[in-house]
């Protein structure tokens, strides 16, 4: 019968059992998964509520308005021991974001240089980059943090040595000791907001000019001097505005105090140890991603660039790397997320990140469930925002076929 239908040209699809219907099965699996997740969350929450009631404890976030009662050494916003728990968590979050952002930038730059260096024709450079990658990739990040904190920064000169150095060189303005780095702090005067506005306007103008230059290059094959124009509008224009406004910026210098330096700006050894460790550790993984991305570009692309008269540096920067980005960006996102999550190791050296501040609040208030929930929510939010940005950037850098 089926053979007769085929000969008659019948186009009716064969009947499929509902159990093997792909559309129905996909919906069914999602519904079952959702039900299981909701049931697990309900069971966990119900268990927590019963245990809290049995211990005569209440759940809630009202404790965040209570007085913190502890100091934080490194803060980017105003904070005292009389501030609230919520303010302390804000300080910890900002500290986490600062070390994560600085670490991502440094790890990307170092990883790019090491990854390209591993492919260098210079034997010494290639071997040094290989040794760097193999060493840092095979050491736990916590051990790297301890190395910088106890093996490098703790061995720097003491604060007493700085006082003696100032007696011999009273004009010195930059100091490095085992208590951190001391440098002049900027003091913004009236009219500095105009300079900031000029800088932002310069960035917008540079972006607009770059878009126009790319369009003109695609249309005519000629590329305007994008680098010099962008440097002019981003750097030179704000400098001119700064001078016209009467240089509304002064410096507050660090000076010797009773037991430490006072005034100026200081970067503590805790931040430096965490920042250097996370940056150099993550850079070793990024270097391998960069090397794999460059290897993934056909060798014929480089040969074609050389045939057109491009030098090796221009070939790498203008031909190879733009094509390698579509291979590099997806795994690069994972390394950025790993660096952000590894910043929670700051508690090992006493850096006041979100986890360290939250742990102090947990010990004082006993609100373990609420603090852990805040940790989870913050890290999930940061990871999702990072992933969304990197996905957008990946789509932006993808090669579009004509």
mmCIF file of C-alpha atoms in Angstrom:
data_model
loop_
_atom_site.group_PDB
_atom_site.id
_atom_site.type_symbol
_atom_site.label_atom_id
_atom_site.label_comp_id
_atom_site.label_asym_id
_atom_site.label_seq_id
_atom_site.Cartn_x
_atom_site.Cartn_y
_atom_site.Cartn_z
ATOM 1 C CA UNK A 1 0.000 0.000 0.000
ATOM 2 C CA UNK A 2 2.825 2.426 0.909
ATOM 3 C CA UNK A 3 4.519 1.527 -2.402
ATOM 4 C CA UNK A 4 1.329 2.285 -4.300
ATOM 5 C CA UNK A 5 0.985 5.660 -2.584
ATOM 6 C CA UNK A 6 4.556 6.523 -3.485
ATOM 7 C CA UNK A 7 3.915 5.629 -7.122
ATOM 8 C CA UNK A 8 0.747 7.727 -7.165
ATOM 9 C CA UNK A 9 2.761 10.749 -5.980
ATOM 10 C CA UNK A 10 1.186 10.996 -2.531
ATOM 11 C CA UNK A 11 2.936 13.694 -0.425
ATOM 12 C CA UNK A 12 1.247 13.030 2.896
ATOM 13 C CA UNK A 13 3.851 12.876 5.703
ATOM 14 C CA UNK A 14 4.067 9.614 7.607
ATOM 15 C CA UNK A 15 2.190 9.515 10.859
ATOM 16 C CA UNK A 16 4.436 9.885 13.918
ATOM 17 C CA UNK A 17 3.536 8.861 17.433
ATOM 18 C CA UNK A 18 3.017 11.762 19.833
ATOM 19 C CA UNK A 19 5.790 10.389 22.008
ATOM 20 C CA UNK A 20 8.289 10.840 19.170
ATOM 21 C CA UNK A 21 6.986 14.202 17.959
ATOM 22 C CA UNK A 22 9.981 16.589 18.236
ATOM 23 C CA UNK A 23 7.872 19.696 18.872
ATOM 24 C CA UNK A 24 5.795 18.005 21.579
ATOM 25 C CA UNK A 25 8.839 16.429 23.219
ATOM 26 C CA UNK A 26 10.709 19.753 23.395
ATOM 27 C CA UNK A 27 7.762 21.446 25.097
ATOM 28 C CA UNK A 28 7.223 18.466 27.409
ATOM 29 C CA UNK A 29 10.872 18.416 28.525
ATOM 30 C CA UNK A 30 10.802 22.137 29.281
ATOM 31 C CA UNK A 31 7.593 21.849 31.277
ATOM 32 C CA UNK A 32 8.966 18.918 33.284
ATOM 33 C CA UNK A 33 12.211 20.789 33.938
ATOM 34 C CA UNK A 34 10.325 23.883 35.090
ATOM 35 C CA UNK A 35 8.133 21.834 37.428
ATOM 36 C CA UNK A 36 11.178 20.115 38.949
ATOM 37 C CA UNK A 37 12.968 23.443 39.512
ATOM 38 C CA UNK A 38 9.904 25.088 41.068
ATOM 39 C CA UNK A 39 9.344 22.060 43.316
ATOM 40 C CA UNK A 40 13.008 22.085 44.430
ATOM 41 C CA UNK A 41 12.933 25.816 45.205
ATOM 42 C CA UNK A 42 9.629 25.457 47.088
ATOM 43 C CA UNK A 43 10.971 22.528 49.114
ATOM 44 C CA UNK A 44 14.173 24.385 49.993
ATOM 45 C CA UNK A 45 12.313 27.564 50.964
ATOM 46 C CA UNK A 46 9.757 25.673 53.029
ATOM 47 C CA UNK A 47 12.561 23.841 54.814
ATOM 48 C CA UNK A 48 14.330 27.141 55.567
ATOM 49 C CA UNK A 49 11.146 28.743 56.928
ATOM 50 C CA UNK A 50 10.476 25.779 59.215
ATOM 51 C CA UNK A 51 14.051 25.720 60.530
ATOM 52 C CA UNK A 52 14.007 29.470 61.210
ATOM 53 C CA UNK A 53 10.683 29.178 63.031
ATOM 54 C CA UNK A 54 12.047 26.309 65.096
ATOM 55 C CA UNK A 55 15.039 28.457 66.088
ATOM 56 C CA UNK A 56 12.857 31.539 66.794
ATOM 57 C CA UNK A 57 14.629 33.473 64.031
ATOM 58 C CA UNK A 58 13.107 35.748 61.425
ATOM 59 C CA UNK A 59 14.106 36.186 57.814
ATOM 60 C CA UNK A 60 14.295 39.499 55.999
ATOM 61 C CA UNK A 61 16.594 42.274 54.847
ATOM 62 C CA UNK A 62 15.678 44.868 57.435
ATOM 63 C CA UNK A 63 19.048 44.343 59.137
ATOM 64 C CA UNK A 64 20.723 46.185 56.255
ATOM 65 C CA UNK A 65 19.663 49.477 57.852
ATOM 66 C CA UNK A 66 21.502 48.661 61.084
ATOM 67 C CA UNK A 67 24.815 50.260 62.079
ATOM 68 C CA UNK A 68 27.817 48.388 60.687
ATOM 69 C CA UNK A 69 30.230 49.058 63.547
ATOM 70 C CA UNK A 70 33.389 48.090 61.674
ATOM 71 C CA UNK A 71 35.879 49.970 59.509
ATOM 72 C CA UNK A 72 36.957 49.231 55.943
ATOM 73 C CA UNK A 73 40.512 50.131 54.992
ATOM 74 C CA UNK A 74 40.031 50.810 51.274
ATOM 75 C CA UNK A 75 36.849 52.593 50.197
ATOM 76 C CA UNK A 76 35.882 54.420 47.018
ATOM 77 C CA UNK A 77 32.878 56.131 48.600
ATOM 78 C CA UNK A 78 32.335 57.792 51.964
ATOM 79 C CA UNK A 79 32.110 55.210 54.737
ATOM 80 C CA UNK A 80 32.590 55.097 58.528
ATOM 81 C CA UNK A 81 31.863 52.572 61.219
ATOM 82 C CA UNK A 82 28.591 54.454 61.831
ATOM 83 C CA UNK A 83 27.396 53.652 58.299
ATOM 84 C CA UNK A 84 24.810 50.947 57.654
ATOM 85 C CA UNK A 85 25.344 47.370 56.578
ATOM 86 C CA UNK A 86 23.908 48.317 53.202
ATOM 87 C CA UNK A 87 26.570 51.005 52.766
ATOM 88 C CA UNK A 88 29.255 48.497 53.695
ATOM 89 C CA UNK A 89 27.982 46.092 51.029
ATOM 90 C CA UNK A 90 28.092 48.932 48.508
ATOM 91 C CA UNK A 91 31.745 49.530 49.386
ATOM 92 C CA UNK A 92 32.487 45.820 48.993
ATOM 93 C CA UNK A 93 30.688 45.677 45.642
ATOM 94 C CA UNK A 94 32.619 48.670 44.293
ATOM 95 C CA UNK A 95 35.898 47.143 45.436
ATOM 96 C CA UNK A 96 34.971 43.911 43.649
ATOM 97 C CA UNK A 97 34.091 45.756 40.449
ATOM 98 C CA UNK A 98 37.326 47.771 40.537
ATOM 99 C CA UNK A 99 39.620 44.759 40.928
ATOM 100 C CA UNK A 100 37.611 42.812 38.331
ATOM 101 C CA UNK A 101 37.653 45.639 35.760
ATOM 102 C CA UNK A 102 41.358 46.375 36.269
ATOM 103 C CA UNK A 103 42.165 42.672 36.139
ATOM 104 C CA UNK A 104 40.207 42.119 32.916
ATOM 105 C CA UNK A 105 41.947 45.001 31.141
ATOM 106 C CA UNK A 106 45.425 43.928 32.267
ATOM 107 C CA UNK A 107 44.822 40.225 31.630
ATOM 108 C CA UNK A 108 43.566 40.985 28.110
ATOM 109 C CA UNK A 109 46.606 43.100 27.225
ATOM 110 C CA UNK A 110 49.143 40.696 28.753
ATOM 111 C CA UNK A 111 47.366 37.655 27.312
ATOM 112 C CA UNK A 112 47.323 39.192 23.834
ATOM 113 C CA UNK A 113 51.040 39.988 23.986
ATOM 114 C CA UNK A 114 51.960 36.554 25.343
ATOM 115 C CA UNK A 115 49.715 34.770 22.835
ATOM 116 C CA UNK A 116 51.254 36.610 19.902
ATOM 117 C CA UNK A 117 54.718 36.157 21.432
ATOM 118 C CA UNK A 118 54.310 32.381 21.495
ATOM 119 C CA UNK A 119 53.998 32.494 17.706
ATOM 120 C CA UNK A 120 57.034 34.736 17.278
ATOM 121 C CA UNK A 121 59.862 33.677 14.995
ATOM 122 C CA UNK A 122 62.277 34.763 17.715
ATOM 123 C CA UNK A 123 63.230 31.601 19.585
ATOM 124 C CA UNK A 124 63.892 33.334 22.917
ATOM 125 C CA UNK A 125 60.627 35.299 22.951
ATOM 126 C CA UNK A 126 58.588 32.241 21.994
ATOM 127 C CA UNK A 127 60.190 30.092 24.713
ATOM 128 C CA UNK A 128 59.830 32.768 27.415
ATOM 129 C CA UNK A 129 56.127 33.135 26.578
ATOM 130 C CA UNK A 130 55.721 29.354 26.679
ATOM 131 C CA UNK A 131 57.355 29.160 30.106
ATOM 132 C CA UNK A 132 55.069 31.938 31.379
ATOM 133 C CA UNK A 133 51.955 30.122 30.177
ATOM 134 C CA UNK A 134 52.985 26.725 31.530
ATOM 135 C CA UNK A 135 53.910 28.111 34.948
ATOM 136 C CA UNK A 136 50.821 30.210 35.632
ATOM 137 C CA UNK A 137 48.348 27.749 34.129
ATOM 138 C CA UNK A 138 49.495 25.014 36.492
ATOM 139 C CA UNK A 139 49.473 27.003 39.746
ATOM 140 C CA UNK A 140 46.266 27.533 41.767
ATOM 141 C CA UNK A 141 45.190 31.192 41.799
ATOM 142 C CA UNK A 142 45.178 31.276 45.601
ATOM 143 C CA UNK A 143 48.848 30.314 45.621
ATOM 144 C CA UNK A 144 49.602 33.095 43.129
ATOM 145 C CA UNK A 145 47.834 35.582 45.420
ATOM 146 C CA UNK A 146 49.929 34.440 48.389
ATOM 147 C CA UNK A 147 53.086 34.690 46.281
ATOM 148 C CA UNK A 148 52.477 38.357 45.484
ATOM 149 C CA UNK A 149 51.234 39.235 48.972
ATOM 150 C CA UNK A 150 53.808 37.376 51.105
ATOM 151 C CA UNK A 151 56.644 36.792 48.678
ATOM 152 C CA UNK A 152 56.833 40.161 46.903
ATOM 153 C CA UNK A 153 54.869 43.006 48.508
ATOM 154 C CA UNK A 154 55.662 42.045 52.104
ATOM 155 C CA UNK A 155 59.393 42.290 51.315
ATOM 156 C CA UNK A 156 59.221 45.902 50.137
ATOM 157 C CA UNK A 157 60.794 48.644 52.286
ATOM 158 C CA UNK A 158 59.044 49.517 55.548
ATOM 159 C CA UNK A 159 57.278 52.809 56.198
ATOM 160 C CA UNK A 160 60.194 53.861 58.403
ATOM 161 C CA UNK A 161 62.481 53.604 55.380
ATOM 162 C CA UNK A 162 60.180 56.005 53.539
ATOM 163 C CA UNK A 163 60.424 58.512 56.386
ATOM 164 C CA UNK A 164 64.233 58.314 56.188
ATOM 165 C CA UNK A 165 64.088 58.700 52.405
ATOM 166 C CA UNK A 166 61.935 61.819 52.771
ATOM 167 C CA UNK A 167 64.508 63.374 55.077
ATOM 168 C CA UNK A 168 67.107 62.951 52.337
ATOM 169 C CA UNK A 169 64.769 63.753 49.400
ATOM 170 C CA UNK A 170 61.994 66.077 50.626
ATOM 171 C CA UNK A 171 60.718 66.677 47.060
ATOM 172 C CA UNK A 172 59.749 63.026 46.464
ATOM 173 C CA UNK A 173 56.046 62.540 45.684
ATOM 174 C CA UNK A 174 55.815 58.804 44.912
ATOM 175 C CA UNK A 175 56.514 56.100 47.513
ATOM 176 C CA UNK A 176 56.388 52.297 47.555
ATOM 177 C CA UNK A 177 56.420 50.339 50.808
ATOM 178 C CA UNK A 178 55.073 47.124 52.286
ATOM 179 C CA UNK A 179 51.997 49.120 53.304
ATOM 180 C CA UNK A 180 51.176 50.049 49.736
ATOM 181 C CA UNK A 181 51.840 52.666 47.086
ATOM 182 C CA UNK A 182 51.456 56.345 47.980
ATOM 183 C CA UNK A 183 50.950 59.018 45.350
ATOM 184 C CA UNK A 184 49.393 62.481 44.977
ATOM 185 C CA UNK A 185 45.593 62.575 45.016
ATOM 186 C CA UNK A 186 43.760 64.832 42.528
ATOM 187 C CA UNK A 187 41.610 67.617 43.987
ATOM 188 C CA UNK A 188 39.017 68.781 41.465
ATOM 189 C CA UNK A 189 38.185 72.465 41.399
ATOM 190 C CA UNK A 190 35.313 74.471 40.002
ATOM 191 C CA UNK A 191 34.948 74.013 36.263
ATOM 192 C CA UNK A 192 36.433 70.529 36.106
ATOM 193 C CA UNK A 193 32.997 69.189 35.169
ATOM 194 C CA UNK A 194 33.323 71.121 31.899
ATOM 195 C CA UNK A 195 36.585 69.288 31.197
ATOM 196 C CA UNK A 196 34.884 65.949 31.843
ATOM 197 C CA UNK A 197 32.079 66.991 29.495
ATOM 198 C CA UNK A 198 34.645 67.875 26.822
ATOM 199 C CA UNK A 199 36.258 64.449 27.251
ATOM 200 C CA UNK A 200 32.902 62.665 26.874
ATOM 201 C CA UNK A 201 32.082 64.807 23.848
ATOM 202 C CA UNK A 202 35.461 63.895 22.369
ATOM 203 C CA UNK A 203 34.741 60.178 22.786
ATOM 204 C CA UNK A 204 31.365 60.561 21.053
ATOM 205 C CA UNK A 205 32.993 62.543 18.223
ATOM 206 C CA UNK A 206 35.721 59.893 17.877
ATOM 207 C CA UNK A 207 33.155 57.104 17.608
ATOM 208 C CA UNK A 208 31.179 59.050 15.002
ATOM 209 C CA UNK A 209 34.316 59.814 12.988
ATOM 210 C CA UNK A 210 35.427 56.163 13.107
ATOM 211 C CA UNK A 211 32.040 55.012 11.799
ATOM 212 C CA UNK A 212 32.242 57.577 8.979
ATOM 213 C CA UNK A 213 35.835 56.595 8.166
ATOM 214 C CA UNK A 214 34.910 52.902 7.955
ATOM 215 C CA UNK A 215 32.013 53.695 5.622
ATOM 216 C CA UNK A 216 34.269 55.830 3.424
ATOM 217 C CA UNK A 217 36.901 53.109 3.324
ATOM 218 C CA UNK A 218 34.328 50.552 2.188
ATOM 219 C CA UNK A 219 33.085 52.930 -0.498
ATOM 220 C CA UNK A 220 36.370 54.322 -1.842
ATOM 221 C CA UNK A 221 39.121 52.094 -0.476
ATOM 222 C CA UNK A 222 40.790 55.095 1.176
ATOM 223 C CA UNK A 223 40.981 55.354 4.953
ATOM 224 C CA UNK A 224 41.194 58.770 6.673
ATOM 225 C CA UNK A 225 43.729 59.254 9.525
ATOM 226 C CA UNK A 226 41.448 57.827 12.217
ATOM 227 C CA UNK A 227 44.112 57.435 14.913
ATOM 228 C CA UNK A 228 45.385 61.019 14.788
ATOM 229 C CA UNK A 229 41.920 62.561 14.573
ATOM 230 C CA UNK A 230 40.679 60.464 17.497
ATOM 231 C CA UNK A 231 43.715 61.382 19.596
ATOM 232 C CA UNK A 232 43.041 65.031 18.827
ATOM 233 C CA UNK A 233 39.386 65.033 19.865
ATOM 234 C CA UNK A 234 39.864 62.718 22.882
ATOM 235 C CA UNK A 235 43.146 64.092 24.270
ATOM 236 C CA UNK A 236 43.953 67.472 22.771
ATOM 237 C CA UNK A 237 40.444 68.930 22.949
ATOM 238 C CA UNK A 238 39.977 68.251 26.708
ATOM 239 C CA UNK A 239 43.478 69.638 27.373
ATOM 240 C CA UNK A 240 42.575 72.879 25.591
ATOM 241 C CA UNK A 241 39.333 73.119 27.602
ATOM 242 C CA UNK A 242 41.306 72.379 30.780
ATOM 243 C CA UNK A 243 43.677 75.272 30.101
ATOM 244 C CA UNK A 244 40.845 77.643 29.142
ATOM 245 C CA UNK A 245 39.035 76.853 32.411
ATOM 246 C CA UNK A 246 42.123 77.878 34.384
ATOM 247 C CA UNK A 247 43.487 74.395 35.171
ATOM 248 C CA UNK A 248 40.805 73.412 37.739
ATOM 249 C CA UNK A 249 42.885 70.613 39.234
ATOM 250 C CA UNK A 250 45.365 70.492 42.095
ATOM 251 C CA UNK A 251 47.249 67.708 43.863
ATOM 252 C CA UNK A 252 47.156 66.604 47.499
ATOM 253 C CA UNK A 253 50.559 65.128 48.340
ATOM 254 C CA UNK A 254 51.192 62.340 50.841
ATOM 255 C CA UNK A 255 53.221 63.489 53.842
ATOM 256 C CA UNK A 256 54.631 61.617 56.856
ATOM 257 C CA UNK A 257 52.268 61.196 59.790
ATOM 258 C CA UNK A 258 52.754 59.744 63.254
ATOM 259 C CA UNK A 259 52.863 56.087 62.218
ATOM 260 C CA UNK A 260 51.939 56.164 58.549
ATOM 261 C CA UNK A 261 51.617 58.470 55.553
ATOM 262 C CA UNK A 262 48.670 60.849 55.571
ATOM 263 C CA UNK A 263 47.039 62.676 52.723
ATOM 264 C CA UNK A 264 47.443 61.807 49.086
ATOM 265 C CA UNK A 265 46.236 58.556 47.590
ATOM 266 C CA UNK A 266 47.257 55.061 48.587
ATOM 267 C CA UNK A 267 46.837 51.634 47.030
ATOM 268 C CA UNK A 268 47.009 48.877 49.624
ATOM 269 C CA UNK A 269 49.070 45.698 49.224
ATOM 270 C CA UNK A 270 45.883 43.622 49.463
ATOM 271 C CA UNK A 271 44.511 45.162 46.283
ATOM 272 C CA UNK A 272 47.862 44.938 44.516
ATOM 273 C CA UNK A 273 48.324 41.265 45.391
ATOM 274 C CA UNK A 274 44.830 40.335 44.233
ATOM 275 C CA UNK A 275 45.017 42.471 41.093
ATOM 276 C CA UNK A 276 48.421 41.186 39.984
ATOM 277 C CA UNK A 277 47.614 37.567 40.777
ATOM 278 C CA UNK A 278 44.260 37.489 38.965
ATOM 279 C CA UNK A 279 45.607 39.443 35.995
ATOM 280 C CA UNK A 280 48.707 37.329 35.392
ATOM 281 C CA UNK A 281 46.933 34.049 36.157
ATOM 282 C CA UNK A 282 44.047 34.737 33.758
ATOM 283 C CA UNK A 283 46.430 36.142 31.136
ATOM 284 C CA UNK A 284 48.026 32.710 30.753
ATOM 285 C CA UNK A 285 44.690 31.221 29.678
ATOM 286 C CA UNK A 286 43.877 34.179 27.443
ATOM 287 C CA UNK A 287 47.278 33.748 25.763
ATOM 288 C CA UNK A 288 46.372 30.214 24.730
ATOM 289 C CA UNK A 289 42.995 31.420 23.441
ATOM 290 C CA UNK A 290 44.718 34.107 21.378
ATOM 291 C CA UNK A 291 47.251 31.616 20.024
ATOM 292 C CA UNK A 292 44.483 29.190 19.046
ATOM 293 C CA UNK A 293 42.506 31.987 17.386
ATOM 294 C CA UNK A 294 45.503 33.079 15.313
ATOM 295 C CA UNK A 295 46.237 29.467 14.368
ATOM 296 C CA UNK A 296 42.623 29.149 13.247
ATOM 297 C CA UNK A 297 43.112 31.778 10.542
ATOM 298 C CA UNK A 298 44.162 30.302 7.230
ATOM 299 C CA UNK A 299 47.842 30.746 6.442
ATOM 300 C CA UNK A 300 46.823 31.933 3.015
ATOM 301 C CA UNK A 301 45.523 35.161 4.561
ATOM 302 C CA UNK A 302 49.009 36.070 5.773
ATOM 303 C CA UNK A 303 50.581 35.035 2.488
ATOM 304 C CA UNK A 304 48.112 37.215 0.570
ATOM 305 C CA UNK A 305 48.902 40.167 2.845
ATOM 306 C CA UNK A 306 52.633 39.683 2.330
ATOM 307 C CA UNK A 307 52.066 39.507 -1.425
ATOM 308 C CA UNK A 308 50.337 42.895 -1.238
ATOM 309 C CA UNK A 309 53.396 44.374 0.449
ATOM 310 C CA UNK A 310 52.174 44.490 4.079
ATOM 311 C CA UNK A 311 54.758 44.037 6.796
ATOM 312 C CA UNK A 312 54.459 41.382 9.488
ATOM 313 C CA UNK A 313 53.171 43.795 12.146
ATOM 314 C CA UNK A 314 50.502 45.256 9.867
ATOM 315 C CA UNK A 315 49.511 41.780 8.697
ATOM 316 C CA UNK A 316 48.964 40.607 12.271
ATOM 317 C CA UNK A 317 47.082 43.734 13.328
ATOM 318 C CA UNK A 318 44.978 44.370 10.221
ATOM 319 C CA UNK A 319 44.470 40.932 8.679
ATOM 320 C CA UNK A 320 44.994 38.097 11.145
ATOM 321 C CA UNK A 321 43.672 39.447 14.457
ATOM 322 C CA UNK A 322 40.340 40.778 13.080
ATOM 323 C CA UNK A 323 39.589 37.330 11.674
ATOM 324 C CA UNK A 324 40.853 35.576 14.790
ATOM 325 C CA UNK A 325 38.463 37.552 17.003
ATOM 326 C CA UNK A 326 35.476 35.423 15.974
ATOM 327 C CA UNK A 327 37.367 32.438 17.424
ATOM 328 C CA UNK A 328 38.806 34.288 20.429
ATOM 329 C CA UNK A 329 35.777 36.141 21.825
ATOM 330 C CA UNK A 330 33.513 33.208 22.903
ATOM 331 C CA UNK A 331 36.121 31.460 25.115
ATOM 332 C CA UNK A 332 37.422 34.864 26.216
ATOM 333 C CA UNK A 333 34.037 35.483 27.857
ATOM 334 C CA UNK A 334 34.531 32.427 30.057
ATOM 335 C CA UNK A 335 37.914 33.710 31.246
ATOM 336 C CA UNK A 336 36.436 37.090 32.130
ATOM 337 C CA UNK A 337 33.737 35.365 34.177
ATOM 338 C CA UNK A 338 36.353 33.189 35.888
ATOM 339 C CA UNK A 339 38.366 36.275 36.839
ATOM 340 C CA UNK A 340 35.286 37.983 38.291
ATOM 341 C CA UNK A 341 34.407 34.931 40.365
ATOM 342 C CA UNK A 342 38.013 34.353 41.445
ATOM 343 C CA UNK A 343 38.007 37.853 42.936
ATOM 344 C CA UNK A 344 36.137 36.309 45.869
ATOM 345 C CA UNK A 345 39.530 34.896 46.935
ATOM 346 C CA UNK A 346 40.277 38.402 48.208
ATOM 347 C CA UNK A 347 39.265 37.270 51.681
ATOM 348 C CA UNK A 348 42.543 35.316 51.848
ATOM 349 C CA UNK A 349 44.610 38.539 51.966
ATOM 350 C CA UNK A 350 42.094 40.784 53.702
ATOM 351 C CA UNK A 351 40.954 42.834 50.711
ATOM 352 C CA UNK A 352 37.485 44.219 51.447
ATOM 353 C CA UNK A 353 35.543 42.849 48.492
ATOM 354 C CA UNK A 354 31.885 41.864 48.534
ATOM 355 C CA UNK A 355 32.544 38.428 50.025
ATOM 356 C CA UNK A 356 34.852 39.707 52.762
ATOM 357 C CA UNK A 357 32.488 42.517 53.798
ATOM 358 C CA UNK A 358 29.507 40.191 53.601
ATOM 359 C CA UNK A 359 31.303 37.642 55.774
ATOM 360 C CA UNK A 360 31.878 40.264 58.473
ATOM 361 C CA UNK A 361 28.212 41.260 58.355
ATOM 362 C CA UNK A 362 27.197 37.599 58.529
ATOM 363 C CA UNK A 363 29.280 37.048 61.651
ATOM 364 C CA UNK A 364 27.819 40.103 63.366
ATOM 365 C CA UNK A 365 24.168 39.725 62.379
ATOM 366 C CA UNK A 366 23.803 35.974 61.918
ATOM 367 C CA UNK A 367 21.828 36.571 58.697
ATOM 368 C CA UNK A 368 23.537 33.806 56.731
ATOM 369 C CA UNK A 369 20.707 33.083 54.317
ATOM 370 C CA UNK A 370 20.221 36.730 53.395
ATOM 371 C CA UNK A 371 23.951 37.380 52.918
ATOM 372 C CA UNK A 372 24.407 34.288 50.759
ATOM 373 C CA UNK A 373 21.374 35.311 48.710
ATOM 374 C CA UNK A 374 22.937 38.754 48.169
ATOM 375 C CA UNK A 375 26.213 37.160 47.099
ATOM 376 C CA UNK A 376 24.438 34.897 44.626
ATOM 377 C CA UNK A 377 22.293 37.687 43.201
ATOM 378 C CA UNK A 378 25.227 40.075 42.754
ATOM 379 C CA UNK A 379 27.564 37.564 41.116
ATOM 380 C CA UNK A 380 24.836 36.220 38.836
ATOM 381 C CA UNK A 381 23.950 39.783 37.800
ATOM 382 C CA UNK A 382 27.578 40.698 37.082
ATOM 383 C CA UNK A 383 28.094 37.492 35.105
ATOM 384 C CA UNK A 384 24.928 37.996 33.053
ATOM 385 C CA UNK A 385 25.807 41.612 32.256
ATOM 386 C CA UNK A 386 29.318 40.568 31.225
ATOM 387 C CA UNK A 387 27.959 37.754 29.064
ATOM 388 C CA UNK A 388 25.408 40.023 27.379
ATOM 389 C CA UNK A 389 28.084 42.591 26.563
ATOM 390 C CA UNK A 390 30.492 39.980 25.202
ATOM 391 C CA UNK A 391 27.723 38.376 23.124
ATOM 392 C CA UNK A 392 26.897 41.790 21.674
ATOM 393 C CA UNK A 393 30.571 42.416 20.965
ATOM 394 C CA UNK A 394 30.909 38.978 19.386
ATOM 395 C CA UNK A 395 27.972 39.666 17.072
ATOM 396 C CA UNK A 396 29.466 43.081 16.255
ATOM 397 C CA UNK A 397 32.827 41.592 15.311
ATOM 398 C CA UNK A 398 31.427 38.649 13.342
ATOM 399 C CA UNK A 399 32.340 38.541 9.656
ATOM 400 C CA UNK A 400 29.329 39.350 7.499
ATOM 401 C CA UNK A 401 29.333 37.658 4.112
ATOM 402 C CA UNK A 402 28.060 39.621 1.135
#
